[in-house]
Amino acid sequence: MGLVAWDGEMRRTRVFKIDFQGFAEPLIAQAAEVLRAGGLVAFPTETVYGLGANALDADAVKGIFAAKERPAYDPLIVHLAEAAELPQVTVGIPPVAWTLAAHFWPGPLTLVLPRRTEVPPEVTAGGETVAVRVPLHPVAQALIRAAGVPVAAPSANRFGQLSPTRAEDVLADLEGRIDLVLDGGPTSVGVESTVLSLVTPVPTILRPGGVSREALENVLGFVELFPGPASSGQGALASPGSLLQHYAPRAKLILYRGAPAAMLDVMREEALRLHAKGTRVGLLLAEEDLALFAGLPLILRAAGPAEDLEEVARQLFATLRELDAAEVRVILARDFGSAGLGLAIRDRLTRAAGGHVVAVQS
Ligand code: TXA
Ligand code: MG
């Protein structure tokens, strides 16, 4: 199971700027050729940037693990251009998969289904299931279509780091290790797809993400939620990505939960206590919280208004990267609730905190 270590063979990483207006077909065609030749291409999806390889080419897929230094036990998502391609990579497709595809594809929903044997074990980490999604982003769509093969793609960051929402984030982690980055600007959803298992007795969310639990329940009636990192620790690896320490900034992060007024009070006290000890402290806040901290010797960043969770999700990883860039030692982050995208935001912040969560009583 260990890490596939980076072998040090540097590649020249090219960057193609893809402009939506004059859609760059020749550039997409070149990128597709790189994929067909077994190369690695980072590309924007609506959630985060992915690091793509031909999913049917085991050696190319191994290259993803090497570039990311990702452990081989963590399986990849296979990206398709449309739902009709599902039988190329899965078998025994239940009717509910087609229902979900009709509602949410293209979009930030990943379905875990029984794998076809043509999908190499490198993609599925040796497992008998495969995770599949159809991304919405026009660059992702065009690339997969032009490549004419299913595209395996994890988030385009080094293992354990924050997911990239901009081409420059990809380069910061992977320049020299991959062949090409398609720069389609910042991504619109900002958190990764929801991973939903359809091989469990009841459809089960393994990772909350861009499609909310409520949206899934509107279609399915009920979905199970796999106990998140906050409660499960590193135990059952139903979704290996549920490792507790994941999506982490360099700074130590502490997540605060509770009624906003009490939560923010405790955060302010703790920030000032740390500052008094000489620690450089950053705060991840909602826009409306900023006034409460104004004038204090703290590094403040707002991800968006608390009632606009789409904006908070979109800005979440970039805001954490900014706090790292400001060289804070500790980040105190507020919670944004569990409704809608709040659950995915809470999941990522809990992982970033490595389980260090403070529940504030009001
Ligand atoms: O939005 C996204 O999902 C992005 C974009 C690029 O599509 N991709 C992404 O991939 O976040 P990655 O590899 O960073 O996360 C994939 C998650 C991991 O938690 C992994 O454990 C889980 O999906 N996963 C993949 N295959 C699985 C399987 N067969 N069974 C259960 N979980 C699986
Ligand atoms: Mg990832």
Coordinates of C-alpha atoms and ligand atoms in Angstrom, one line a residue:
M1 CA 0.0 0.0 0.0
G2 CA 2.8 2.5 0.5
L3 CA 3.4 5.8 -1.3
V4 CA 4.4 5.6 -4.9
A5 CA 7.4 7.9 -4.5
W6 CA 8.2 10.6 -7.1
D7 CA 11.0 9.3 -9.2
G8 CA 12.5 12.7 -10.0
E9 CA 12.2 12.5 -13.8
M10 CA 11.2 16.1 -14.5
R11 CA 8.7 16.9 -17.3
R12 CA 8.3 20.2 -19.0
T13 CA 4.8 21.3 -17.9
R14 CA 3.1 23.4 -20.6
V15 CA 0.2 25.7 -19.8
F16 CA -2.6 26.3 -22.4
K17 CA -4.9 29.2 -21.5
I18 CA -8.4 28.2 -22.6
D19 CA -10.6 31.2 -23.3
F20 CA -14.4 30.4 -23.2
Q21 CA -15.3 32.9 -25.9
G22 CA -13.0 31.8 -28.7
F23 CA -13.1 28.1 -27.6
A24 CA -9.7 26.8 -28.2
E25 CA -10.3 23.6 -30.2
P26 CA -6.8 23.1 -31.4
L27 CA -5.5 23.3 -27.9
I28 CA -8.0 20.8 -26.6
A29 CA -7.1 18.5 -29.5
Q30 CA -3.4 18.6 -28.5
A31 CA -4.4 18.0 -24.8
A32 CA -6.5 15.0 -25.9
E33 CA -3.5 13.7 -27.9
V34 CA -1.3 13.9 -24.7
L35 CA -3.9 11.9 -22.8
R36 CA -4.1 9.2 -25.6
A37 CA -0.3 9.0 -25.6
G38 CA -0.3 8.1 -21.9
G39 CA 0.5 11.6 -20.6
L40 CA -0.9 13.6 -17.6
V41 CA -3.1 16.7 -18.2
A42 CA -4.6 18.9 -15.5
F43 CA -7.9 20.4 -16.4
P44 CA -10.6 22.5 -14.8
T45 CA -13.9 20.8 -13.7
E46 CA -16.7 22.8 -12.1
T47 CA -15.5 21.6 -8.7
V48 CA -11.7 21.7 -8.6
Y49 CA -8.9 21.1 -11.1
G50 CA -8.4 17.4 -11.9
L51 CA -5.2 15.6 -12.9
G52 CA -6.2 13.4 -15.8
A53 CA -4.9 10.3 -17.5
N54 CA -6.4 7.7 -19.8
A55 CA -8.4 5.5 -17.3
L56 CA -7.8 2.4 -19.4
D57 CA -4.0 2.8 -19.5
A58 CA -2.6 1.3 -16.2
D59 CA 0.8 2.9 -16.7
A60 CA -0.6 6.4 -17.3
V61 CA -2.7 5.9 -14.2
K62 CA 0.4 5.0 -12.2
G63 CA 1.8 8.3 -13.3
I64 CA -1.0 10.1 -11.5
F65 CA -0.1 8.4 -8.3
A66 CA 3.6 9.2 -8.7
A67 CA 3.1 12.9 -9.6
K68 CA 0.7 13.4 -6.6
E69 CA 2.7 11.1 -4.3
R70 CA -0.7 9.6 -3.6
P71 CA -0.9 6.2 -1.8
A72 CA -2.0 3.4 -4.1
Y73 CA -4.9 2.5 -1.7
D74 CA -6.8 5.7 -2.6
P75 CA -8.9 5.0 -5.7
L76 CA -9.6 7.5 -8.5
I77 CA -12.8 8.9 -10.1
V78 CA -13.3 8.1 -13.7
H79 CA -14.7 11.0 -15.8
L80 CA -17.0 10.4 -18.7
A81 CA -18.4 12.9 -21.3
E82 CA -21.9 11.6 -20.8
A83 CA -24.1 9.2 -18.9
A84 CA -24.6 7.0 -21.9
E85 CA -20.9 6.0 -21.6
L86 CA -21.5 4.4 -18.1
P87 CA -21.5 0.8 -19.5
Q88 CA -18.0 1.4 -20.7
V89 CA -16.6 1.3 -17.1
T90 CA -19.4 -0.2 -14.9
V91 CA -21.6 -3.3 -14.9
G92 CA -24.9 -4.1 -13.1
I93 CA -26.1 -0.5 -13.3
P94 CA -29.1 -0.2 -11.1
P95 CA -32.1 2.0 -12.3
V96 CA -31.4 4.5 -9.5
A97 CA -28.0 5.3 -11.2
W98 CA -29.8 6.4 -14.4
T99 CA -32.3 8.4 -12.3
L100 CA -29.5 10.2 -10.6
A101 CA -27.6 10.7 -13.8
A102 CA -30.7 12.3 -15.4
H103 CA -31.0 14.7 -12.5
F104 CA -27.4 15.6 -11.7
W105 CA -25.2 14.9 -14.7
P106 CA -23.3 16.7 -15.9
G107 CA -22.4 18.0 -12.5
P108 CA -20.7 17.5 -9.1
L109 CA -22.0 14.0 -8.3
T110 CA -19.8 10.9 -8.3
L111 CA -21.5 7.4 -8.2
V112 CA -19.7 4.3 -6.9
L113 CA -20.8 1.3 -9.0
P114 CA -19.5 -2.2 -9.7
R115 CA -16.5 -1.9 -12.0
R116 CA -16.0 -3.5 -15.5
T117 CA -12.9 -5.6 -15.6
E118 CA -11.5 -3.4 -18.4
V119 CA -11.0 -0.7 -15.7
P120 CA -7.5 -1.5 -14.4
P121 CA -7.1 -2.2 -10.7
E122 CA -4.7 0.8 -10.5
V123 CA -7.8 3.1 -10.9
T124 CA -9.9 1.3 -8.3
A125 CA -7.1 0.6 -5.8
G126 CA -7.7 -3.1 -6.4
G127 CA -11.4 -2.8 -5.5
E128 CA -14.4 -4.2 -7.4
T129 CA -16.2 -0.9 -7.5
V130 CA -15.4 2.2 -9.6
A131 CA -16.3 5.9 -8.9
V132 CA -17.7 7.7 -12.0
R133 CA -18.9 11.2 -12.8
V134 CA -19.7 13.4 -15.8
P135 CA -18.3 16.9 -15.2
L136 CA -20.1 20.0 -16.2
H137 CA -17.2 22.3 -17.0
P138 CA -17.0 23.0 -20.8
V139 CA -13.2 22.4 -20.9
A140 CA -13.5 19.1 -19.1
Q141 CA -16.4 18.1 -21.4
A142 CA -14.5 19.0 -24.5
L143 CA -11.3 17.3 -23.4
I144 CA -13.0 14.0 -22.5
R145 CA -14.9 14.0 -25.8
A146 CA -11.8 14.7 -27.8
A147 CA -9.7 12.1 -26.0
G148 CA -12.4 9.5 -26.7
V149 CA -11.4 7.6 -23.6
P150 CA -12.6 7.6 -20.0
V151 CA -10.4 9.9 -18.0
A152 CA -9.3 9.0 -14.5
A153 CA -8.7 12.2 -12.5
P154 CA -8.1 12.9 -8.8
S155 CA -7.8 16.5 -7.6
A156 CA -4.7 18.0 -9.1
N157 CA -2.8 18.6 -5.9
R158 CA -0.1 16.7 -4.0
F159 CA -1.6 14.2 -1.7
G160 CA -2.9 15.7 1.5
Q161 CA -2.7 19.3 0.3
L162 CA -5.6 21.6 -0.5
S163 CA -7.5 21.0 -3.7
P164 CA -6.7 23.4 -6.5
T165 CA -9.3 25.8 -7.7
R166 CA -7.0 27.8 -10.1
A167 CA -4.4 26.8 -12.6
E168 CA -1.7 28.5 -10.5
D169 CA -2.6 26.2 -7.6
V170 CA -2.0 23.2 -9.8
L171 CA 1.4 24.5 -10.9
A172 CA 2.4 25.3 -7.3
D173 CA 2.1 21.6 -6.5
L174 CA 2.8 19.7 -9.7
E175 CA 4.9 21.8 -12.1
G176 CA 7.6 19.6 -13.6
R177 CA 5.7 16.4 -12.8
I178 CA 2.9 16.6 -15.4
D179 CA 2.7 17.4 -19.1
L180 CA 0.1 20.0 -19.4
V181 CA -2.3 22.3 -17.5
L182 CA -5.4 23.6 -19.2
D183 CA -6.1 27.0 -17.6
G184 CA -9.8 27.7 -17.7
G185 CA -9.8 30.2 -14.8
P186 CA -11.1 29.7 -11.3
T187 CA -13.6 26.9 -10.8
S188 CA -17.2 27.7 -9.9
V189 CA -18.2 25.2 -7.2
G190 CA -15.0 25.1 -5.3
V191 CA -15.5 21.9 -3.3
E192 CA -15.2 18.4 -4.8
S193 CA -18.0 16.3 -6.0
T194 CA -20.4 14.4 -3.6
V195 CA -19.3 10.7 -3.7
L196 CA -22.4 8.5 -3.4
S197 CA -22.1 4.8 -3.1
L198 CA -24.8 2.7 -5.0
V199 CA -23.3 -0.6 -3.9
T200 CA -24.6 -0.2 -0.3
P201 CA -28.1 -1.4 0.7
V202 CA -29.2 2.3 0.9
P203 CA -27.4 5.0 -1.3
T204 CA -24.7 6.3 1.0
I205 CA -22.8 9.6 0.8
L206 CA -19.2 8.7 1.3
R207 CA -18.0 12.3 0.9
P208 CA -20.3 15.3 1.0
G209 CA -19.7 17.7 -1.9
G210 CA -21.1 19.9 -4.6
V211 CA -24.5 18.2 -4.7
S212 CA -26.2 18.6 -1.3
R213 CA -27.7 15.8 0.7
E214 CA -31.1 17.6 0.5
A215 CA -30.9 17.7 -3.3
L216 CA -30.2 13.9 -3.4
E217 CA -33.1 13.2 -0.9
N218 CA -35.4 15.2 -3.1
V219 CA -34.8 12.6 -5.7
L220 CA -34.2 9.4 -3.7
G221 CA -36.3 10.0 -0.6
F222 CA -33.5 9.1 1.8
V223 CA -29.7 8.8 1.7
E224 CA -27.4 7.5 4.3
L225 CA -24.5 9.7 5.4
F226 CA -21.3 7.8 6.0
P227 CA -20.0 9.0 9.4
G228 CA -17.7 11.8 8.5
P229 CA -14.2 12.4 9.7
A230 CA -15.3 14.2 12.8
S231 CA -16.7 10.9 14.3
S232 CA -15.0 8.1 12.4
G233 CA -11.4 8.9 12.9
Q234 CA -9.2 6.9 10.5
G235 CA -11.1 3.6 11.1
A236 CA -13.3 2.2 8.3
L237 CA -12.0 3.2 4.9
A238 CA -15.3 2.8 3.1
S239 CA -14.1 5.8 1.1
P240 CA -10.4 5.9 1.5
G241 CA -10.6 9.6 1.0
S242 CA -12.2 9.8 4.4
L243 CA -8.8 9.8 6.0
L244 CA -9.0 12.4 8.7
Q245 CA -5.9 14.5 7.8
H246 CA -6.6 15.5 4.3
Y247 CA -7.1 18.8 2.4
A248 CA -4.8 20.5 4.9
P249 CA -3.2 23.9 4.9
R250 CA 0.4 24.1 6.2
A251 CA -0.8 26.1 9.2
K252 CA -2.4 24.2 12.1
L253 CA -6.2 24.6 11.8
I254 CA -8.8 24.6 14.5
L255 CA -12.5 24.5 13.6
Y256 CA -15.1 26.1 15.9
R257 CA -18.7 25.1 15.9
G258 CA -21.7 26.5 17.7
A259 CA -24.2 29.4 17.6
P260 CA -22.5 32.2 15.7
A261 CA -22.3 34.8 18.5
A262 CA -20.8 32.5 21.1
M263 CA -18.6 30.7 18.6
L264 CA -17.1 34.0 17.4
D265 CA -16.6 35.2 21.0
V266 CA -14.6 32.1 21.8
M267 CA -12.6 32.4 18.6
R268 CA -11.7 36.0 19.3
E269 CA -10.5 35.2 22.8
E270 CA -8.4 32.3 21.7
A271 CA -6.9 34.4 18.8
L272 CA -5.9 37.1 21.2
R273 CA -4.5 34.6 23.7
L274 CA -2.4 33.1 20.9
H275 CA -1.3 36.5 19.6
A276 CA -0.2 37.5 23.1
K277 CA 2.1 34.4 23.2
G278 CA 3.7 35.7 19.9
T279 CA 1.8 33.3 17.5
R280 CA 0.8 34.6 14.1
V281 CA -2.9 33.9 13.9
G282 CA -5.2 33.8 10.9
L283 CA -9.0 33.7 11.0
L284 CA -11.3 32.1 8.4
L285 CA -14.6 34.0 8.7
A286 CA -17.8 35.0 7.1
E287 CA -17.9 38.5 5.6
E288 CA -20.3 39.8 8.3
D289 CA -17.9 38.6 11.1
L290 CA -15.1 40.9 10.0
A291 CA -16.4 43.9 11.9
L292 CA -16.1 42.0 15.2
F293 CA -12.4 41.5 14.6
A294 CA -11.6 44.9 13.1
G295 CA -8.5 46.6 14.5
L296 CA -7.2 43.5 16.2
P297 CA -3.7 42.3 15.4
L298 CA -4.9 39.2 13.5
I299 CA -4.9 38.1 9.8
L300 CA -8.5 38.2 8.7
R301 CA -10.0 36.4 5.6
A302 CA -13.7 36.1 4.7
A303 CA -14.7 33.3 2.3
G304 CA -18.1 35.0 1.7
P305 CA -21.3 35.9 3.5
A306 CA -22.6 33.1 5.8
E307 CA -25.9 33.0 4.0
D308 CA -24.2 32.5 0.6
L309 CA -22.7 29.1 1.0
E310 CA -22.1 28.8 -2.8
E311 CA -19.7 31.7 -2.5
V312 CA -18.1 30.3 0.7
A313 CA -17.5 26.9 -1.0
R314 CA -16.2 28.6 -4.1
Q315 CA -13.6 30.6 -2.1
L316 CA -12.9 28.1 0.6
F317 CA -9.6 26.5 -0.6
A318 CA -8.3 29.8 -2.1
T319 CA -8.9 31.5 1.2
L320 CA -7.0 28.8 3.1
R321 CA -4.2 29.1 0.6
E322 CA -4.1 32.9 1.2
L323 CA -3.8 32.3 4.9
D324 CA -0.9 30.0 4.3
A325 CA 0.7 32.6 2.0
A326 CA 0.3 35.1 4.8
E327 CA 2.5 32.7 6.9
V328 CA 0.1 32.3 9.8
R329 CA 1.0 29.5 12.2
V330 CA -2.5 28.8 13.4
I331 CA -5.9 29.2 11.6
L332 CA -9.1 29.5 13.6
A333 CA -12.0 28.7 11.2
R334 CA -15.7 29.2 11.8
D335 CA -18.3 26.6 10.9
F336 CA -21.0 27.3 8.3
G337 CA -23.7 24.9 9.5
S338 CA -24.7 21.6 7.9
A339 CA -27.5 22.7 5.5
G340 CA -26.8 22.5 1.8
L341 CA -23.2 23.1 0.9
G342 CA -22.5 23.7 4.6
L343 CA -22.0 20.0 5.1
A344 CA -19.2 19.8 2.5
I345 CA -17.6 22.9 3.9
R346 CA -17.7 21.4 7.4
D347 CA -16.3 18.2 6.1
R348 CA -13.3 19.9 4.4
L349 CA -12.6 22.1 7.4
T350 CA -12.9 19.1 9.8
R351 CA -10.3 17.3 7.7
A352 CA -8.1 20.3 7.5
A353 CA -8.3 20.5 11.3
G354 CA -7.3 16.9 11.6
G355 CA -10.3 16.4 13.9
H356 CA -9.3 19.4 16.1
V357 CA -12.9 20.8 16.5
V358 CA -14.1 23.0 19.4
A359 CA -17.8 22.7 20.1
V360 CA -18.8 26.0 21.7
Q361 CA -21.8 25.9 24.1
S362 CA -24.0 29.0 24.1
Ligands
TXA1 O1 -14.9 16.9 -7.8 C1 -14.2 15.9 -7.7 O2 -14.6 14.8 -7.3 C2 -12.7 16.1 -8.2 C3 -12.7 16.4 -9.7 C4 -11.4 16.5 -10.3 O3 -13.6 15.5 -10.4 N1 -12.0 14.9 -8.0 C5 -11.6 14.5 -6.7 O4 -10.9 13.3 -6.8 O5 -11.9 15.1 -5.7 P1 -10.1 12.8 -5.5 O6 -9.3 11.6 -6.0 O7 -9.3 13.9 -4.9 O8 -11.2 12.3 -4.5 C6 -11.9 11.1 -4.9 C7 -12.6 10.5 -3.7 C8 -11.7 10.0 -2.7 O9 -12.2 10.3 -1.5 C9 -11.7 8.5 -3.0 O10 -11.4 7.7 -1.9 C10 -13.2 8.3 -3.4 O11 -13.5 9.4 -4.2 N2 -13.3 7.1 -4.3 C11 -12.8 6.9 -5.5 N3 -13.1 5.7 -5.9 C12 -13.9 5.1 -5.0 C13 -14.5 3.8 -4.8 N4 -14.4 2.9 -5.8 N5 -15.2 3.6 -3.7 C14 -15.3 4.5 -2.7 N6 -14.7 5.7 -2.8 C15 -14.0 6.0 -3.9
MG2 MG -8.3 15.0 -3.6

